[in-house]
Coordinates of C-alpha atoms in Angstrom, one line a residue:
X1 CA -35.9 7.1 14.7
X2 CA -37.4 4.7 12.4
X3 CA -37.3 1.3 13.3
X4 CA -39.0 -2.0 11.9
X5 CA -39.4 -5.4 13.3
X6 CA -37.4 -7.7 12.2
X7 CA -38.1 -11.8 12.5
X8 CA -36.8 -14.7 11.1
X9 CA -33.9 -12.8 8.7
X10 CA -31.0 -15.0 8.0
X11 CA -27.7 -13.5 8.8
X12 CA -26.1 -11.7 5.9
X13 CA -23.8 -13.7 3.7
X14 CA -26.1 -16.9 4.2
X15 CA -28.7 -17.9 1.4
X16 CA -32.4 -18.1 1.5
X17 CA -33.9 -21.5 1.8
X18 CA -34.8 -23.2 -1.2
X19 CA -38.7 -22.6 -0.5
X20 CA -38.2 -19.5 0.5
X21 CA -38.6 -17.1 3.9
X22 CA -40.8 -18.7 6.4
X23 CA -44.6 -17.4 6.7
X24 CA -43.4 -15.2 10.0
X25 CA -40.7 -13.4 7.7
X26 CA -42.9 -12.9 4.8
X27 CA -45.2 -11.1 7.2
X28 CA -42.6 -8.8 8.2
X29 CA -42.0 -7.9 4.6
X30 CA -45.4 -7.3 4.1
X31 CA -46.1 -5.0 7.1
X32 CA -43.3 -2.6 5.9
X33 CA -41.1 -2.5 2.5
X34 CA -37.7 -3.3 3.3
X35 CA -36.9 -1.3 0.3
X36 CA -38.7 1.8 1.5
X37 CA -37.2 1.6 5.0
X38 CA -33.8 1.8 3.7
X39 CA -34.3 4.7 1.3
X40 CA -36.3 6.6 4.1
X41 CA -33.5 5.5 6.2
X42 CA -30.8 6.8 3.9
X43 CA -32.6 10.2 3.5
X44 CA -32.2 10.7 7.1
X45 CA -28.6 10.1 6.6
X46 CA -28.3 12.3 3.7
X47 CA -30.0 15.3 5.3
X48 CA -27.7 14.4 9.1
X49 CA -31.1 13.9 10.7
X50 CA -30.0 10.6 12.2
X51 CA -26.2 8.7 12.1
X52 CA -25.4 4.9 11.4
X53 CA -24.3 4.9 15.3
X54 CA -27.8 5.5 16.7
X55 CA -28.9 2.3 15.3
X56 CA -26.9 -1.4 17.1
X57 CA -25.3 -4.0 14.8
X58 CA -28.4 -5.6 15.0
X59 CA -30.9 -3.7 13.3
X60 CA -28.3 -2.6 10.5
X61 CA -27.6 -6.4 9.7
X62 CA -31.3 -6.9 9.6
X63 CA -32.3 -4.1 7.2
X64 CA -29.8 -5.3 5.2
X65 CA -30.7 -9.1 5.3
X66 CA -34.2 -7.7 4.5
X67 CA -33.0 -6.2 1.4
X68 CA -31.4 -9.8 0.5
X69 CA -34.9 -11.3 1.1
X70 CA -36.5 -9.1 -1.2
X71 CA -34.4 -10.2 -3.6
X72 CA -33.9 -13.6 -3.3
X73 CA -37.8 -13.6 -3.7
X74 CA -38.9 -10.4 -5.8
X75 CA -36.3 -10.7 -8.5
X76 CA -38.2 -8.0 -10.5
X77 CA -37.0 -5.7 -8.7
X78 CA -33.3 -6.4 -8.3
X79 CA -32.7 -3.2 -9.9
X80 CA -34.4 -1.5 -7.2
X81 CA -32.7 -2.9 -4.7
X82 CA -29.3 -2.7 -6.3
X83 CA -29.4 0.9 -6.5
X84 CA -30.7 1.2 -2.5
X85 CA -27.6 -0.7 -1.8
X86 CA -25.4 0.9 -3.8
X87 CA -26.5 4.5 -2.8
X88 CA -25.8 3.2 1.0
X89 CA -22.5 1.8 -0.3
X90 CA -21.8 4.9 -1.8
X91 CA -22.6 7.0 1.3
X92 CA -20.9 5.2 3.5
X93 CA -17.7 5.4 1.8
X94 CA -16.2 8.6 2.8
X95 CA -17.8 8.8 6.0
X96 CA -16.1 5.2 6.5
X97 CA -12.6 6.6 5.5
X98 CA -12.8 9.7 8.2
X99 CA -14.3 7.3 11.1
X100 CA -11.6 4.6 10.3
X101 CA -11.9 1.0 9.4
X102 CA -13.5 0.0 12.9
X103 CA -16.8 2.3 12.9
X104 CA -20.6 1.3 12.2
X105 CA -20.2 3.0 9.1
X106 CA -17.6 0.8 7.9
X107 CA -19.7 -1.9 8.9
X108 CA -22.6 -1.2 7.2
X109 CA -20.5 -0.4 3.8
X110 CA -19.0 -3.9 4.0
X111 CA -22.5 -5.5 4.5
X112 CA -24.1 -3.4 1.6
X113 CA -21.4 -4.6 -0.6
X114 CA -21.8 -8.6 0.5
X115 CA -25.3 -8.4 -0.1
X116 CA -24.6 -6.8 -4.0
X117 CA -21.8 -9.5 -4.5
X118 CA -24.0 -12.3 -3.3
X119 CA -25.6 -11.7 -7.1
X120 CA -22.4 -11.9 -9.3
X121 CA -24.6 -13.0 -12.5
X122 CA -23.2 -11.5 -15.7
X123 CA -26.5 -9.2 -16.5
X124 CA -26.5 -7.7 -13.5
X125 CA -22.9 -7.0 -13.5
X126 CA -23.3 -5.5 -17.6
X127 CA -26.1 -3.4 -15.6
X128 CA -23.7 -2.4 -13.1
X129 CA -21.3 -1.1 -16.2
X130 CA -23.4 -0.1 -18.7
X131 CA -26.3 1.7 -16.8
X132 CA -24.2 3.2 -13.5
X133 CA -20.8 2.9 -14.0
X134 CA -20.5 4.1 -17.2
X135 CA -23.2 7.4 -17.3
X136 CA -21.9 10.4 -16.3
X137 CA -25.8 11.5 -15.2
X138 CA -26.0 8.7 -12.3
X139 CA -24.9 10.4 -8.8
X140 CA -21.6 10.1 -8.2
X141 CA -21.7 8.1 -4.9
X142 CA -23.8 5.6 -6.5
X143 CA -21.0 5.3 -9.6
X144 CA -18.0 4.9 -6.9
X145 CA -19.8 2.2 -5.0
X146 CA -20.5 0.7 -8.0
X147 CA -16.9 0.7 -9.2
X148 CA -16.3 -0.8 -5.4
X149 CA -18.1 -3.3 -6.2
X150 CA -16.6 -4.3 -10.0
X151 CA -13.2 -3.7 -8.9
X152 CA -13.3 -7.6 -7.9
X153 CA -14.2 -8.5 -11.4
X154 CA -12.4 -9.3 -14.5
X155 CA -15.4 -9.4 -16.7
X156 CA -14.8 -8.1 -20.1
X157 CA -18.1 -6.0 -20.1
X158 CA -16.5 -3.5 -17.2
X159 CA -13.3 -3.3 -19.2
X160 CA -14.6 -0.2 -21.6
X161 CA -16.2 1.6 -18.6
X162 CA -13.2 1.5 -16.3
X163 CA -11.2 2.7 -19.6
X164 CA -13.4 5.5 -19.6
X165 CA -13.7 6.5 -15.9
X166 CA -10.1 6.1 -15.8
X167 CA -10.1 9.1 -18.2
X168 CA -12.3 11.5 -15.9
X169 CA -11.2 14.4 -13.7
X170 CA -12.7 13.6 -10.9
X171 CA -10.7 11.8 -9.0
X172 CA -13.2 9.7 -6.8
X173 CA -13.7 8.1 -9.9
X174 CA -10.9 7.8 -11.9
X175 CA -8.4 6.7 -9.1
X176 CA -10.3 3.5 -8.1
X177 CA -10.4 2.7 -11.9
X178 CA -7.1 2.8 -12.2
X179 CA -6.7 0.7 -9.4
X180 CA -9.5 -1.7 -10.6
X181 CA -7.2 -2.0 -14.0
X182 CA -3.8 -2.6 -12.8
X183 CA -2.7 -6.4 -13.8
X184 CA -5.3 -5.8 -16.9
X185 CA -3.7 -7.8 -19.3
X186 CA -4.9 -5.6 -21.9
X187 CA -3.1 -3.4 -24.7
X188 CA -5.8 -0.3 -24.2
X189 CA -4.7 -0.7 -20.3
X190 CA -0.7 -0.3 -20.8
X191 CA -1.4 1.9 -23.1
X192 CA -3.4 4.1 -20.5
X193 CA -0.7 3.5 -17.9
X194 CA 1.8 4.9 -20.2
X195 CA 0.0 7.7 -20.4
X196 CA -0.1 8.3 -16.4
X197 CA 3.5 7.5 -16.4
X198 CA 4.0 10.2 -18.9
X199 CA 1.6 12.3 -16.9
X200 CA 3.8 11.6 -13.4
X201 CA 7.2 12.2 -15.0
X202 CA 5.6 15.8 -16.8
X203 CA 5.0 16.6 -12.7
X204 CA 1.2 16.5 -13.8
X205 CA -1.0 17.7 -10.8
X206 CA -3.3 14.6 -10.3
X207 CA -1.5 12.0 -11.9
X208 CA -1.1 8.2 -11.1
X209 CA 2.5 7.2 -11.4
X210 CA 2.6 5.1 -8.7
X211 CA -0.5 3.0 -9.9
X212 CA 1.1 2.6 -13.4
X213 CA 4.6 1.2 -11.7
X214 CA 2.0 -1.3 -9.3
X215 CA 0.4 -2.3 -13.1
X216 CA 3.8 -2.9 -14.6
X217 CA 5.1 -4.4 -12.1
X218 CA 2.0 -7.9 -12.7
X219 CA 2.1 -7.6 -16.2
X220 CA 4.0 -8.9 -19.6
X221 CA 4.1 -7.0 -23.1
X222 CA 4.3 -9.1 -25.7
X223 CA 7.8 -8.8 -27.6
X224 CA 6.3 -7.5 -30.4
X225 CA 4.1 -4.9 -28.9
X226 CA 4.2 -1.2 -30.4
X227 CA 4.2 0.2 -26.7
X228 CA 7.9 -1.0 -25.7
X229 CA 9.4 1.7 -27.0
X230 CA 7.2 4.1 -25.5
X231 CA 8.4 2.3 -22.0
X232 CA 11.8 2.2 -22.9
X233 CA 11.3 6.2 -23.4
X234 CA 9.8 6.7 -20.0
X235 CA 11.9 4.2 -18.2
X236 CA 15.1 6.4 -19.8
X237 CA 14.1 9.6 -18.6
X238 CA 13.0 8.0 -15.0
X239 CA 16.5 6.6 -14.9
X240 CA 18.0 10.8 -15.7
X241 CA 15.9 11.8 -12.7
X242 CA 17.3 14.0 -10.0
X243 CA 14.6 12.5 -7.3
X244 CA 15.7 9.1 -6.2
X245 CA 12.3 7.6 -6.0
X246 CA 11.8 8.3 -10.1
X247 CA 14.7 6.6 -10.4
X248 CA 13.7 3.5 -8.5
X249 CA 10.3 3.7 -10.0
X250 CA 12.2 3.4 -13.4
X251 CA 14.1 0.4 -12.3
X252 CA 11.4 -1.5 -11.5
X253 CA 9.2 -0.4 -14.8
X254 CA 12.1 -1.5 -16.7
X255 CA 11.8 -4.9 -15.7
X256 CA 9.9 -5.7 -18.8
X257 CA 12.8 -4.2 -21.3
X258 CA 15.5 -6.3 -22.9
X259 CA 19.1 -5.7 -22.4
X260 CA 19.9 -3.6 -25.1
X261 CA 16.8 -0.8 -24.4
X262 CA 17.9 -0.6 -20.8
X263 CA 21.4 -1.3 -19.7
X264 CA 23.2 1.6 -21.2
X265 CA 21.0 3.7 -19.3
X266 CA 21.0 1.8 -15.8
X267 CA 25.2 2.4 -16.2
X268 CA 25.0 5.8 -16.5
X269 CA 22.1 6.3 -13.4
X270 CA 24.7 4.1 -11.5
X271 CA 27.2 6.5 -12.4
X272 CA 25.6 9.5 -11.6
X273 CA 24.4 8.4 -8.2
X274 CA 27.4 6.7 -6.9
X275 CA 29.1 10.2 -7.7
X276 CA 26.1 11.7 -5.5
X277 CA 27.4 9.7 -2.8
X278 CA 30.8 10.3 -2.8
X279 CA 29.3 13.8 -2.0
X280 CA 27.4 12.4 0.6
X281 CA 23.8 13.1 -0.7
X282 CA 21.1 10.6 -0.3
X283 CA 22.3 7.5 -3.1
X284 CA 22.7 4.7 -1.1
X285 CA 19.2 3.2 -1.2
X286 CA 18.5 4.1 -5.4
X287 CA 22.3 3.0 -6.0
X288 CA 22.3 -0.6 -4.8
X289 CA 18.7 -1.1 -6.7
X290 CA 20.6 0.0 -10.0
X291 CA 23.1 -2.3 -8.8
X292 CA 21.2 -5.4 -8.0
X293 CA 19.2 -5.1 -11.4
X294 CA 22.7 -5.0 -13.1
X295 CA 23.7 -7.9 -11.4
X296 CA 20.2 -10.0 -12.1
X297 CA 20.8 -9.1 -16.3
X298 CA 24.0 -10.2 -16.1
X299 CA 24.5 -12.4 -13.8
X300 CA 28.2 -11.2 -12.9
X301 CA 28.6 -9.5 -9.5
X302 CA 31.1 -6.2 -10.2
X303 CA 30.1 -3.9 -7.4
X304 CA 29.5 -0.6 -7.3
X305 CA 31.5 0.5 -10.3
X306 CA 30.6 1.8 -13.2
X307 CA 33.8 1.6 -15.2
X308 CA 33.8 -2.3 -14.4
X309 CA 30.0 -2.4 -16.1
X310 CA 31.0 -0.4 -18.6
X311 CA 34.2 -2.4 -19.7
X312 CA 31.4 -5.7 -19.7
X313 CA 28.8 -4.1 -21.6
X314 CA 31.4 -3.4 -24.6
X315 CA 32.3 -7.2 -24.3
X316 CA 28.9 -8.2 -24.7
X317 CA 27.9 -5.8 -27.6
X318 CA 31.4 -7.3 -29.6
X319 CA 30.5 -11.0 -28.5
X320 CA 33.0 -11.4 -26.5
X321 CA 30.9 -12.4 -23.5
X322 CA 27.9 -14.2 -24.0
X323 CA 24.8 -16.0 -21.6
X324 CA 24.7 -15.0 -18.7
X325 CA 26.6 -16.8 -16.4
X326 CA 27.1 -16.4 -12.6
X327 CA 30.4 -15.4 -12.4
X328 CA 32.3 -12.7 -10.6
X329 CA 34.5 -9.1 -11.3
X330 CA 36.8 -9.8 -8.3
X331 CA 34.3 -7.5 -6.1
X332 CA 34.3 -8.4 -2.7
X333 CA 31.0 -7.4 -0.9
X334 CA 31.0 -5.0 1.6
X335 CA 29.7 -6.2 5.0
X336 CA 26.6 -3.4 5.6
X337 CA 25.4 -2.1 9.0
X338 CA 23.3 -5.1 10.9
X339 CA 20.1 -4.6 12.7
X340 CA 19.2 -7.8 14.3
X341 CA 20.8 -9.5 11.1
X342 CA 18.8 -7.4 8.7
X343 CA 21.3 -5.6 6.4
X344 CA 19.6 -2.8 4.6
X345 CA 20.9 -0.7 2.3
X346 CA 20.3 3.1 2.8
X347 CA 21.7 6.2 4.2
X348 CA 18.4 8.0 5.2
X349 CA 16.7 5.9 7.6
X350 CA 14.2 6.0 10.6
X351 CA 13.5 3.2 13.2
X352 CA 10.4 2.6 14.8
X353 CA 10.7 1.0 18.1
X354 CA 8.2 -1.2 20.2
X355 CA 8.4 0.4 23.8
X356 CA 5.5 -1.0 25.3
X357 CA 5.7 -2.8 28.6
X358 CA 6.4 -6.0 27.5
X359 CA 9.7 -4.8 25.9
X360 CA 11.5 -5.1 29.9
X361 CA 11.1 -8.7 29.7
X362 CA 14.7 -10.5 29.1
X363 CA 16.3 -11.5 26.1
X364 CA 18.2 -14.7 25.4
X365 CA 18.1 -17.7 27.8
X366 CA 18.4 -18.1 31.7
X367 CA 22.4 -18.0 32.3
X368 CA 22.2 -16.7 35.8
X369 CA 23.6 -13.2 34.4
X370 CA 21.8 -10.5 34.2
X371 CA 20.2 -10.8 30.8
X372 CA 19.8 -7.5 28.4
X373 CA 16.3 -6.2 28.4
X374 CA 14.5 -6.5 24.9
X375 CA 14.3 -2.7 24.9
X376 CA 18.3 -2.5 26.2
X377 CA 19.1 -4.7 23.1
X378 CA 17.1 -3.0 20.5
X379 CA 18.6 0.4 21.3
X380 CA 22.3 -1.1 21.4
X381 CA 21.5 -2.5 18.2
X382 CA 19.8 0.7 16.9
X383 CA 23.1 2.8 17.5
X384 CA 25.3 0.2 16.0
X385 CA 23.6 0.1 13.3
X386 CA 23.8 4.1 12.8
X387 CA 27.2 4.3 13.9
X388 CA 28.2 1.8 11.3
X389 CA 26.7 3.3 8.2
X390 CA 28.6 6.4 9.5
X391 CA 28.5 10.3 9.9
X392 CA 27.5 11.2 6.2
X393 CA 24.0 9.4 6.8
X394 CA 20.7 10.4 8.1
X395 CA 18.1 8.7 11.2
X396 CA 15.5 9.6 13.2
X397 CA 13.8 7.4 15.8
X398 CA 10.0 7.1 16.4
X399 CA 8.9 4.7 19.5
X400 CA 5.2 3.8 20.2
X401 CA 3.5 2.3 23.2
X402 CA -0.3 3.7 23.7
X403 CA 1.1 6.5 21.1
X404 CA 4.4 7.7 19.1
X405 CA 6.8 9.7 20.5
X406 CA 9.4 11.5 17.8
X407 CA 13.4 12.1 19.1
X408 CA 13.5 14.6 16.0
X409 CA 10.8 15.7 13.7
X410 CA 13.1 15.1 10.6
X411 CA 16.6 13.1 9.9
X412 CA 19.3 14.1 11.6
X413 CA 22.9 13.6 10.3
X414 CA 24.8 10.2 12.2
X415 CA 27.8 12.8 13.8
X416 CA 29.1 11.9 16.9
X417 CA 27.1 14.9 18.9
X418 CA 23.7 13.6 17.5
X419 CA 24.6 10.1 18.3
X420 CA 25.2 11.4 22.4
X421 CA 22.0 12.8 22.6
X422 CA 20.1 9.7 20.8
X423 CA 21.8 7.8 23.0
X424 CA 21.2 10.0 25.8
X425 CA 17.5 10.4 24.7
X426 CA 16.7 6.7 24.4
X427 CA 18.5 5.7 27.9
X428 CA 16.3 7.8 29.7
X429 CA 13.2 5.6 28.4
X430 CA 11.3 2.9 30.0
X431 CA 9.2 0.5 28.6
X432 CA 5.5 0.7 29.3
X433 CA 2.4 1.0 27.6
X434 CA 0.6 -0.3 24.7
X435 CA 1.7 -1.4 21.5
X436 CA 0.1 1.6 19.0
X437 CA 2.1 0.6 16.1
X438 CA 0.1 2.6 13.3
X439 CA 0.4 5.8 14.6
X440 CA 4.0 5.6 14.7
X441 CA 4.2 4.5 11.2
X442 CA 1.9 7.5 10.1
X443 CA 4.5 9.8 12.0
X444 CA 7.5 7.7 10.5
X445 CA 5.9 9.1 6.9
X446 CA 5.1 12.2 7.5
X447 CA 1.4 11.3 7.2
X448 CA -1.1 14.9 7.4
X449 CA -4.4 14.8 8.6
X450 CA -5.5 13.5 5.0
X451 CA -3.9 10.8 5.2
X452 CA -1.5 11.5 2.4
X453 CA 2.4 12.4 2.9
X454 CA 4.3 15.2 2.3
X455 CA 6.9 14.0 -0.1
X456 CA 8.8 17.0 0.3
X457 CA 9.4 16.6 4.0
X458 CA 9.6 12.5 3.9
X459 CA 13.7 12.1 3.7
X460 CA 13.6 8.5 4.8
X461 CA 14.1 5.7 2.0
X462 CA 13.9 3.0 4.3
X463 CA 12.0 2.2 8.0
X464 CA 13.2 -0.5 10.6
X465 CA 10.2 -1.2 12.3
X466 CA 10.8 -3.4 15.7
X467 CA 8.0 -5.0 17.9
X468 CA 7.9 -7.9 20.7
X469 CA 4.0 -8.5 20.4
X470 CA 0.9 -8.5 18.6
X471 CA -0.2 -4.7 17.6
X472 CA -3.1 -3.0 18.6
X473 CA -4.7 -2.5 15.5
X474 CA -4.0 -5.6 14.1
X475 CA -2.3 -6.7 9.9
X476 CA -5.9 -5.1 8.4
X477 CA -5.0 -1.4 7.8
X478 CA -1.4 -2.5 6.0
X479 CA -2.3 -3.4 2.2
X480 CA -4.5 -0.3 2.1
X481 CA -1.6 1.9 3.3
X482 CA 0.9 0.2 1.4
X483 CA -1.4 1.0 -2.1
X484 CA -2.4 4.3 -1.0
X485 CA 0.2 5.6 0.4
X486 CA 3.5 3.6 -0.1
X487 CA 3.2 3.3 -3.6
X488 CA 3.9 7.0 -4.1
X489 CA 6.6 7.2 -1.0
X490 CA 8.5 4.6 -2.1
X491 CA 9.7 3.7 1.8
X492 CA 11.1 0.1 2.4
X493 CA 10.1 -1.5 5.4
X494 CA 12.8 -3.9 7.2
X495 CA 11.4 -5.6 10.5
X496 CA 11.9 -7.3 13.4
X497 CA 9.7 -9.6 15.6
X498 CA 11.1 -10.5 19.1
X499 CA 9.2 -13.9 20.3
X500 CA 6.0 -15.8 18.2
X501 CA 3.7 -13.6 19.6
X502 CA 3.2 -11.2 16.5
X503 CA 0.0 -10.6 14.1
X504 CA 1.5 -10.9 10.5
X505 CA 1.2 -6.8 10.6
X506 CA 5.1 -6.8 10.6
X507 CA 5.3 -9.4 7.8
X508 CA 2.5 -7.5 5.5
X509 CA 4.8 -4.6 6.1
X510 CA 8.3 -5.9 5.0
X511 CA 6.7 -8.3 2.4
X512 CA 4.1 -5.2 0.7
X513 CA 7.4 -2.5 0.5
X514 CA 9.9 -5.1 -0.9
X515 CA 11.5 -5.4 2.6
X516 CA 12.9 -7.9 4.6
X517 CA 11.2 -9.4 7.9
X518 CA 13.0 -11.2 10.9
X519 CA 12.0 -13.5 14.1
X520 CA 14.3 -13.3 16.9
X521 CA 14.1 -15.9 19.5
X522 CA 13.1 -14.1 23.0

């Protein structure tokens, strides 16, 4: 192993004093080349000669702080040192991704990257997009840390080059440029996202749907703009779908679209899927979306009909309604099923339940009765929630504790011989264990070994997620899951917290998938 002393290096993320490194550090720099080290280092790497876990903490912060010195003093050769960083960045990324979030590797990635950021002057960053980013020549690691790194920016100079890697095949590129240009308020941008919409709705192997609904869904087009048409076209055939979660997509691209390009065509999907569940098929979840965007244009509440929506579009169209004004069809809201007071609406659902040890403890306040265990009331509430959205709807039940245990691998239908052996299946358990919540979300969504879900086997619209206590992995891993994963699935996340002792991971949940989120005193 290579190894160089170190002395005097501030910690990484701090600056360099104004004078400079003290005569002991320059020493050290002058013994050994920080900048040689690293490359030698990152060779060794390269070649699987040595792994960023033989090396502590320690000496990877200080090589890297080295690097910073070398900078801070030596700008000449900032490009130099840019690329050694980058290169490490670049290594370290999908190595990072199989050894997960808490490894050395992701460690090291992160600290590469502070040290580039720490130099966010415009030349270098037109360096970083003219000379890396945007030449098909420069290794391809070194252009997807670099596009890591500008991903943070909104300078105008990266704007062509993301354009233009966002137009490449491979997909290491292109997908973190789209995702650096979604909320680009920038013609050229929607333009490109109409394209990947296009793309999705073709079937196109490859294509970014899911990122183009995430740019829509931040942006405004101008009135005026020559691409609302082409929305309006995409948004029409979404809305004609057979899959539900093209139709959803569609009702949330067509946020942008005025009345007229949009409403005839949200009346017919509501028609069309309210007949689907008549017949019992999976509607619920897609049909009260339709429904709830209806009701936001209009500002009338008619339920679920589409004869009553009908009759008041013709109104509106002759003038004889006008504004929009917060008044009612005589529709009566249907109560829905309850879960802990969250009332979601879906017909293909699967909870995820906390059953670590903590979930014995008693709920409600000291009445000299023997109190319901947490774990008692959650499954009461579990099966009156499925018994209540009735026999033509579908669940499944994951529970965690040090990790996930499935009743059934896929949803079930709610009749009253799979309710007896939920029921029979969940009195059995005890609490005990851990709280492994992630695990049991990756099961909940059908996550492979990639990391990516099976769409074809993911029946679920909606998760209930329920848990008494901070998580094991902590909030960190849920906005990358929600944008890599959830954006395609299309899952809402409802979820309960029993007591104050949570981590926010239940909140980022709810709050990322358009869900709703819960404390209950206990």
């Amino acid at each position: 192993m290579i190894l160089i002393p170190f002395l005097l290096v501030p910690p990484c993320g701090s600056s360099v004093p104004a004078g400079g490194p003290g005569p002991a550090a320059l020493e050290v720099l002058q013994r050994r080349d920080p900048v040689e080290h690293v490359q030698t280092w990152l060779e060794r790497l390269r070649k699987g000669r040595e792994t960023i876990e033989a090396r502590s903490g320690d000496e990877v912060r200080l090589a890297i702080g080295d690097l910073r010195i070398v900078w801070a003093t030596d700008p000449g050769r900032e490009r130099e040192i840019a690329t050694v960083l980058l290169d490490l960045v670049g290594w370290c990324g999908p190595a990072a991704g199989l050894q997960g979030a808490a490894s050395r590797v992701a460690e090291t990635r992160d600290l590469a990257l502070d040290a580039l950021r720490a130099h966010p002057d415009p030349e270098f960053l037109r360096w970083l997009s003219r000379d890396v980013l945007a030449l098909p020549s420069q290794p391809l690691e070194r252009r997807v840390a670099a596009l890591a790194l500008l991903s943070q920016q909104r300078e105008s100079a990266a704007l062509l080059p993301l354009l233009s890697c966002a137009r490449e095949s491979e997909p290491r590129i292109r997908i973190p440029a789209l995702e650096a240009l979604v909320g680009w308020e920038d013609e050229s941008v929607h333009a490109l996202f109409l394209d990947e919409l296009a793309r999705s709705l073709a079937g196109a192997s490859g294509s970014a749907g899911w990122l183009a609904q995430a740019h829509f869904g931040t942006v405004m087009i101008a009135p005026q703009s020559p691409l609302l048409p082409r929305l309006a076209a995409l948004v029409e055939r979404g809305l004609s779908a057979s899959d539900w979660r093209e139709v959803s997509r569609a009702v949330a691209l067509g946020r942008p679209l005025s009345q007229e390009a949009i409403v005839p065509f949200l009346i017919e999907a509501l028609a069309r899927w309210r007949t689907r569940e008549e017949a019992g098929a999976q509607a619920l979840r897609v049909e009260m979306e339709i429904l709830r965007d209806l009701e936001t244009r209009s500002g009338r509440k008619l339920g679920p009909w589409p004869q009553g929506w009908s009759t008041w579009w013709r109104a509106v169209r002759r003038g004889d309604v006008k504004g929009q004004n917060p008044q009612t069809g005589g529709f009566l809201e249907s109560t829905r099923a309850s879960f802990f007071g969250l009332r979601p609406a879906t017909d293909r659902v699967t909870f995820v339940i906390d059953r670590s040890g903590s979930m014995a403890t008693p709920l409600g306040p000291e009445t000299g009765r023997r109190r319901r265990t947490r774990w008692e009331e959650a499954v009461q509430q579990l099966l009156g929630f499925v018994d209540a959205i009735g026999p033509r709807a579908r669940f499944s039940v994951v529970l965690f504790h040090d990790y996930p245990e499935e009743w059934r691998p896929l949803l079930v239908d709610a009749s009253a011989e799979n309710m007896k052996s939920a029921r029979a299946w969940l009195g059995a358990t005890r609490p005990g264990g851990g709280t492994e919540l992630q695990g049991a979300i990756a099961r909940a969504m059908r996550l492979g070994p990639d990391g990516t879900t099976d769409l074809a086997l993911l029946e679920a619209d909606t998760v209930i997620v329920l848990c008494d206590g901070a998580t094991a992995e902590g909030p960190d891993w849920v906005e990358r899951f929600l944008k890599t994963v959830n954006l395609r699935a299309r899952v809402v996340f409802h979820c309960v917290q029993i007591g104050a002792g949570g981590d926010g991971t239940l909140e980022k949940l709810a709050s990322g998938s358009g869900g709703d989120f819960v404390r209950v005193d206990g």
